[in-house]
Coordinates of C-alpha atoms in Angstrom, one line a residue:
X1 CA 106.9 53.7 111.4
X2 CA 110.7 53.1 112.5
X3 CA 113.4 55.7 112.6
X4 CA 116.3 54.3 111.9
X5 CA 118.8 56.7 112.5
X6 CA 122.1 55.0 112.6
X7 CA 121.0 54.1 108.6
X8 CA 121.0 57.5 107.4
X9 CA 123.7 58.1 110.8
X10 CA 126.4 60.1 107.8
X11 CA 123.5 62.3 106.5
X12 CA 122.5 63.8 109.7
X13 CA 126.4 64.3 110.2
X14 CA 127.2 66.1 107.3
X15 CA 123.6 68.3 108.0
X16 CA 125.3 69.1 111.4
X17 CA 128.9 69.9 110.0
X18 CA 127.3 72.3 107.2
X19 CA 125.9 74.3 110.1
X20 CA 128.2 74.5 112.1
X21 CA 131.2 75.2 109.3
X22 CA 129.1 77.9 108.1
X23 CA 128.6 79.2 111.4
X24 CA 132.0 79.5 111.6
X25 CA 132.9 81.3 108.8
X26 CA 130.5 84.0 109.8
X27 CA 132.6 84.2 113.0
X28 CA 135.5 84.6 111.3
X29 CA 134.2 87.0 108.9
X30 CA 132.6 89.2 112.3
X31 CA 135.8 89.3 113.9
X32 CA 137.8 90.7 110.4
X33 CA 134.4 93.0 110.1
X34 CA 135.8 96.7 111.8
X35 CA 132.1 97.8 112.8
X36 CA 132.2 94.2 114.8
X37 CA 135.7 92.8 115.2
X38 CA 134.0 90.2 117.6
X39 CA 132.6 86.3 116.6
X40 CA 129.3 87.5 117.2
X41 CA 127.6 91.3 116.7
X42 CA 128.2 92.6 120.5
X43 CA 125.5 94.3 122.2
X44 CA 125.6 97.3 124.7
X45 CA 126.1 95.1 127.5
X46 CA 129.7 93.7 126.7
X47 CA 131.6 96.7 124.7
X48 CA 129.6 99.7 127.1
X49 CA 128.6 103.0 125.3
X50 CA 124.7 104.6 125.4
X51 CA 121.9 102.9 123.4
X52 CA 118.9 105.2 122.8
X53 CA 115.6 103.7 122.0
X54 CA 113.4 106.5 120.5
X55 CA 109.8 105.4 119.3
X56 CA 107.2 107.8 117.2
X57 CA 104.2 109.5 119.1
X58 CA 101.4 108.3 116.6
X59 CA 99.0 109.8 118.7
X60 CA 100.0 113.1 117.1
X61 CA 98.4 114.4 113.8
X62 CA 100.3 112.9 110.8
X63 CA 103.4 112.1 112.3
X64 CA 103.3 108.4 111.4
X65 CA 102.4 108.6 107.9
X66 CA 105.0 108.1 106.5
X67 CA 107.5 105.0 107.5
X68 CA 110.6 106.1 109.1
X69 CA 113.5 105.6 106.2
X70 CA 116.6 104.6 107.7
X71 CA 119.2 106.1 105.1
X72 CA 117.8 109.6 106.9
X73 CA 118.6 108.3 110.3
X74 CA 122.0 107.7 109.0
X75 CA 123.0 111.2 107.7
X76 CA 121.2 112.9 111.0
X77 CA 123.9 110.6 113.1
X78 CA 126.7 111.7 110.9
X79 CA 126.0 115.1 111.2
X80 CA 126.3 115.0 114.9
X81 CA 129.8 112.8 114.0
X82 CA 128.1 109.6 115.6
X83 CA 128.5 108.0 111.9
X84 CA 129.4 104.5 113.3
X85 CA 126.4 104.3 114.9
X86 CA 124.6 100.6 115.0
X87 CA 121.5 101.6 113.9
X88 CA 118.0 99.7 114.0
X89 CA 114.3 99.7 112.9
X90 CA 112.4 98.7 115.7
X91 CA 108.5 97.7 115.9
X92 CA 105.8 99.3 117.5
X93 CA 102.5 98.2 117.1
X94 CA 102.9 96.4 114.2
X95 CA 105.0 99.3 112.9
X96 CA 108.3 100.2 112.1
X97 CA 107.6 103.4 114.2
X98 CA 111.0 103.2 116.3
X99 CA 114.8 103.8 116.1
X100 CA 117.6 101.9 117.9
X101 CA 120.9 103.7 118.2
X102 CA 123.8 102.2 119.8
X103 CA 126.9 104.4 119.8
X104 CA 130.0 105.8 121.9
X105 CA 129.3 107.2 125.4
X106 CA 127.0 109.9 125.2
X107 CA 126.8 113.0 127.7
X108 CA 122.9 114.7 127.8
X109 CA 123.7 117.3 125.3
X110 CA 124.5 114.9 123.2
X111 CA 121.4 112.9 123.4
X112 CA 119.1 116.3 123.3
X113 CA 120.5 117.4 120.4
X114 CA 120.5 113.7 118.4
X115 CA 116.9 113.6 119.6
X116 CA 115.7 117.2 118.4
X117 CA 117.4 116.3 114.9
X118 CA 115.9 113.0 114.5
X119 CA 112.5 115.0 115.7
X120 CA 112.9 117.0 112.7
X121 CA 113.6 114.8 109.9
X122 CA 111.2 111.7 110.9
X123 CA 108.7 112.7 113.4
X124 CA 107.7 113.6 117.2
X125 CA 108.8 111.2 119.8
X126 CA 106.5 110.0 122.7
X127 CA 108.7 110.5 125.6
X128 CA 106.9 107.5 127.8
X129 CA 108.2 105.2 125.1
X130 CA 111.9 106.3 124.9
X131 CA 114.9 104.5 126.2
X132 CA 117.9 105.7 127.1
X133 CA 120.7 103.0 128.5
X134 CA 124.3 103.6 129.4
X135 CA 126.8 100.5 130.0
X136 CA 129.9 101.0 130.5
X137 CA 133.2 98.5 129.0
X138 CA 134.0 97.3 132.6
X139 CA 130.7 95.8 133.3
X140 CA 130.5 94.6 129.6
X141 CA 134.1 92.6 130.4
X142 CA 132.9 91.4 133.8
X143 CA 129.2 90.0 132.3
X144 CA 131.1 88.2 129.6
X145 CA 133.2 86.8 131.4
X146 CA 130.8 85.4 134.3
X147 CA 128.6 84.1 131.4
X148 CA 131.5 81.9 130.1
X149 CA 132.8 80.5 133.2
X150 CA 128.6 79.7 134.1
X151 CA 129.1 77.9 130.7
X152 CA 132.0 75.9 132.0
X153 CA 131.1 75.2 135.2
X154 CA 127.8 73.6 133.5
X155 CA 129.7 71.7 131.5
X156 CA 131.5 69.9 134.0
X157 CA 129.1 69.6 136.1
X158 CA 126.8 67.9 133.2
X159 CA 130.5 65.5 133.0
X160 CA 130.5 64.3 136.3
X161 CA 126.6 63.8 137.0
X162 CA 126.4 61.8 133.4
X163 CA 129.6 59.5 133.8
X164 CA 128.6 58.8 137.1
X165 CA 124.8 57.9 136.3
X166 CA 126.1 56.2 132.9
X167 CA 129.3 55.1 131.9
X168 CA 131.7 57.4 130.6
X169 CA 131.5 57.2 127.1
X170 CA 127.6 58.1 127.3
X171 CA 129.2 61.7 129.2
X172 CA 131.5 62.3 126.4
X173 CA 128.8 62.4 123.8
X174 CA 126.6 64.1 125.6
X175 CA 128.6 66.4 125.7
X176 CA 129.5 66.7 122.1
X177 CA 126.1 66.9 121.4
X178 CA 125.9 70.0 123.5
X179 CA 129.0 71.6 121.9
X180 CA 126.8 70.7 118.6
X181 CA 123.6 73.1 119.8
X182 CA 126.1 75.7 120.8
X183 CA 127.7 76.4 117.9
X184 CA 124.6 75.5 115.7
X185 CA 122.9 78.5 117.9
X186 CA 126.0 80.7 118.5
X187 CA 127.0 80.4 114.7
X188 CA 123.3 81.2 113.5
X189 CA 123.4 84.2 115.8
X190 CA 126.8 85.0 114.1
X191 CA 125.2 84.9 110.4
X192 CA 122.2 87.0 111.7
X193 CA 124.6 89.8 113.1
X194 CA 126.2 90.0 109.7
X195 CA 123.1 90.3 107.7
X196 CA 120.4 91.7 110.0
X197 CA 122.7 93.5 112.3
X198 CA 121.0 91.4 115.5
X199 CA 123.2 91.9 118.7
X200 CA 123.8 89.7 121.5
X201 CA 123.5 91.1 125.0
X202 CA 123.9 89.3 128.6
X203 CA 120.1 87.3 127.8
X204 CA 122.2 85.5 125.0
X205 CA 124.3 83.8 127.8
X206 CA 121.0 83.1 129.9
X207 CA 119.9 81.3 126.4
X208 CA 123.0 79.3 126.0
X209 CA 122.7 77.6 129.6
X210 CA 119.0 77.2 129.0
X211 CA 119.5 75.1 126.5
X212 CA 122.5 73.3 127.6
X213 CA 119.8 72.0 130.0
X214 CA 117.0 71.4 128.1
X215 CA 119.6 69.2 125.4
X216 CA 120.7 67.2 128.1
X217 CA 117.4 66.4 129.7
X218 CA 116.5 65.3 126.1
X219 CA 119.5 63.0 125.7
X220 CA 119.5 61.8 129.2
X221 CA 116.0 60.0 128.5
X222 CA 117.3 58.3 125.2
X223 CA 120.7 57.6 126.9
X224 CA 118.2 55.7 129.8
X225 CA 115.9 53.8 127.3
X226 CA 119.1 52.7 125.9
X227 CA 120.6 51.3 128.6
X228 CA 117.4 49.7 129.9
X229 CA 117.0 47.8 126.8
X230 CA 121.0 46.5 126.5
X231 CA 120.6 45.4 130.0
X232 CA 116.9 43.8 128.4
X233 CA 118.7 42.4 125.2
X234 CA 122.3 42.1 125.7
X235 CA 122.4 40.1 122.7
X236 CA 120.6 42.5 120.1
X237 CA 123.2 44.7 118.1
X238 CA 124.0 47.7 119.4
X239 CA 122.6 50.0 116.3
X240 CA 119.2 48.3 116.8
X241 CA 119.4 48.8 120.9
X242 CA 120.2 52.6 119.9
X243 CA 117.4 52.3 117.1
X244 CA 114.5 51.1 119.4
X245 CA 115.6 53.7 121.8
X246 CA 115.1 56.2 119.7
X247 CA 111.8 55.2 118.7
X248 CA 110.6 54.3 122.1
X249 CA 111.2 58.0 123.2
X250 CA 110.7 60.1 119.9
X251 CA 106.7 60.8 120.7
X252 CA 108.0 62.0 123.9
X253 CA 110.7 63.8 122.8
X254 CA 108.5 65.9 119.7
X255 CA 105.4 67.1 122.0
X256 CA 107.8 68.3 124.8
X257 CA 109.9 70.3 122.0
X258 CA 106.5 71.2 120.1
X259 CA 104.7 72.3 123.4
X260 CA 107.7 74.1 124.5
X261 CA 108.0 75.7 120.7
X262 CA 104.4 77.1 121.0
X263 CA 105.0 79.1 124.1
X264 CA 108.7 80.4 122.6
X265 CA 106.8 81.7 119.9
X266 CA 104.2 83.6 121.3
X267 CA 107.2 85.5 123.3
X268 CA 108.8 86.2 120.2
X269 CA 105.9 87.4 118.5
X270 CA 104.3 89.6 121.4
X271 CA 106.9 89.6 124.0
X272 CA 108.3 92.9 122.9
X273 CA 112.1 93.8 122.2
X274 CA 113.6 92.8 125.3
X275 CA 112.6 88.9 125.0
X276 CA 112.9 88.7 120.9
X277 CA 115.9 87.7 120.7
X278 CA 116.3 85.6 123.5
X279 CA 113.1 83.6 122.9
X280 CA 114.7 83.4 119.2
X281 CA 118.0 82.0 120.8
X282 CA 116.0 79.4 122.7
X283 CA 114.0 78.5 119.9
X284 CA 117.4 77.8 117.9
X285 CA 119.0 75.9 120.8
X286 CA 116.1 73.9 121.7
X287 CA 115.4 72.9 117.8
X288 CA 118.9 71.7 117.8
X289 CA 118.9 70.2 120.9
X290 CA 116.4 67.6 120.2
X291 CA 117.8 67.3 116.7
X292 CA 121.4 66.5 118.7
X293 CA 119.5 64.3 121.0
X294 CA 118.0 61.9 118.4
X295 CA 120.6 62.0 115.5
X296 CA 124.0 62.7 117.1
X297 CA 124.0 61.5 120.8
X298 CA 122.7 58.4 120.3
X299 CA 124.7 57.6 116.9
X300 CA 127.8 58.8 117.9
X301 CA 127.2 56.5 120.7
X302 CA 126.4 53.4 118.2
X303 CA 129.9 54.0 116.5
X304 CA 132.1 53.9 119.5
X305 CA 130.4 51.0 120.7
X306 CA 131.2 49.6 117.5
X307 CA 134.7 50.6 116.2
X308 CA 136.1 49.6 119.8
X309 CA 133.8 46.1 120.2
X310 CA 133.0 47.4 123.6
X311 CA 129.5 46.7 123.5
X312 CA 128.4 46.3 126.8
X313 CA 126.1 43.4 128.1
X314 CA 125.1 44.4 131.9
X315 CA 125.2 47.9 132.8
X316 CA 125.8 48.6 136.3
X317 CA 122.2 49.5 138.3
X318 CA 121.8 52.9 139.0

């Protein structure tokens, strides 16, 4: 069975673009959002203030009967004037036994007396399970922006390595195709602030250079088969070089995705709260990556090539 992707080469465009445009408008939405007035839903990490992480003791009698209701957490953190509070179910043991508050800067009183009235309307705490994490706006500023100049650097650095082991219009795609798995991931993320209220901390920026380099490494082995097989076949059309490619490194590229898949799941599933949403991230990234890889590296490729009759007969050895 043949893949012929530059066939179908405007359906898996147009797939791509109604991602990412609707990734976009939920950016744009965020940032007009007061509560968020950022792209994405920030996290404790970048805008600073205390995040409490309280969690049922079910080991007392009858205190998790009854699920927590989340409407009740609300009115207990506007009584104590904390009413734009981000607040969060959170799992525990299967359970929705657990609270997530992010809010302003809290001193300890504060906290003790936000924790006795959330005791009283929804249940004991168990104190080894509790959280309690203060960031403050500086450190936020500085995380963000050492995560973004990472990105950059990255970037060029994926420029310079692939122009000089390719050509340089196999760089500029590549690249495009990694722009593509950002904004696919960073626009999803976006859409899941607005309607699950997810946040992004500083393990969202790990996740974006992950899969910047996981992408490339995908693209890198099509972009190789490709040039193997124009220096092979100079004579062959360029959309079939590109074609046979593909096919020639898709078995490859679905068991290192689906091998790599099986493990990201497991963290999401059991790897607790810290790792959710960064194996989630990774899953997202590395889904489009290999999608990016197969359908828009390697086609966008096959129209230059085309549109400027600069299809290339001998490729320089390596």
């Amino acid at each position: 069975m043949r893949l012929h992707v530059n066939k179908w080469r405007n359906i898996w465009w147009v797939v791509s673009l109604v991602i990412i445009i609707s990734g976009i408008i939920s950016m744009v939405i965020s940032w007009q959002t007061p509560t968020i007035k950022a792209p994405l839903r920030p996290g404790l990490d970048f805008i600073g203030g205390t995040r409490l992480q309280l969690v049922r003791d079910c080991k007392q009698p009858n205190n998790c009967d009854r699920p927590i209701d989340i409407n009740v957490v609300r009115e207990v953190a506007k009584e104590q004037d904390l009413g734009e509070s981000s607040i969060q179910l959170i799992s525990d043991n299967g359970e929705q036994n657990g609270i997530t508050i992010r809010t302003k800067n809290l001193d300890t009183d504060q906290r003790l007396r936000l924790q006795s009235a959330l005791s009283q309307k929804v249940g004991v705490f168990d104190p080894q399970k509790n959280q309690i994490d203060d960031v403050g706006p500086t450190l936020g500023g500085e995380l963000f922006r050492s995560g973004i100049i990472a990105l950059i650097v990255s970037f060029i650095g994926i420029t310079i390595y692939l122009a000089l082991r390719f050509q340089w219009d196999y760089a500029v795609f590549a690249i495009i195709a990694l722009l593509h798995d950002i904004l696919i991931t960073v626009g999803i993320f976006s859409i899941f602030g607005l309607v699950f209220g997810i946040e992004v901390d500083s393990l969202f920026i790990v996740a974006l250079l992950t899969i910047t380099g996981f992408s490339v490494n995908d693209t890198v082995v099509i972009y190789d088969r490709i040039r193997e097989n124009l220096k092979n076949s100079p004579h062959i059309p360029i959309d079939k070089i590109v074609d046979d490619a593909v096919d020639q490194t898709l078995t490859r590229s679905i068991n290192t995705t689906l091998t790599t898949m099986l493990s990201l799941v497991a963290i999401f599933i059991f790897g607790g709260e810290t790792l959710k949403y960064f194996s989630l991230a990774l899953i997202i990234g590395f889904g489009a990556g290999v999608y990016s890889s197969i359908f828009i590296a390697s086609t966008l490729l096959t129209l230059w090539r085309e549109r400027s009759s600069v299809q290339t007969y001998t490729e320089m050895e390596t």
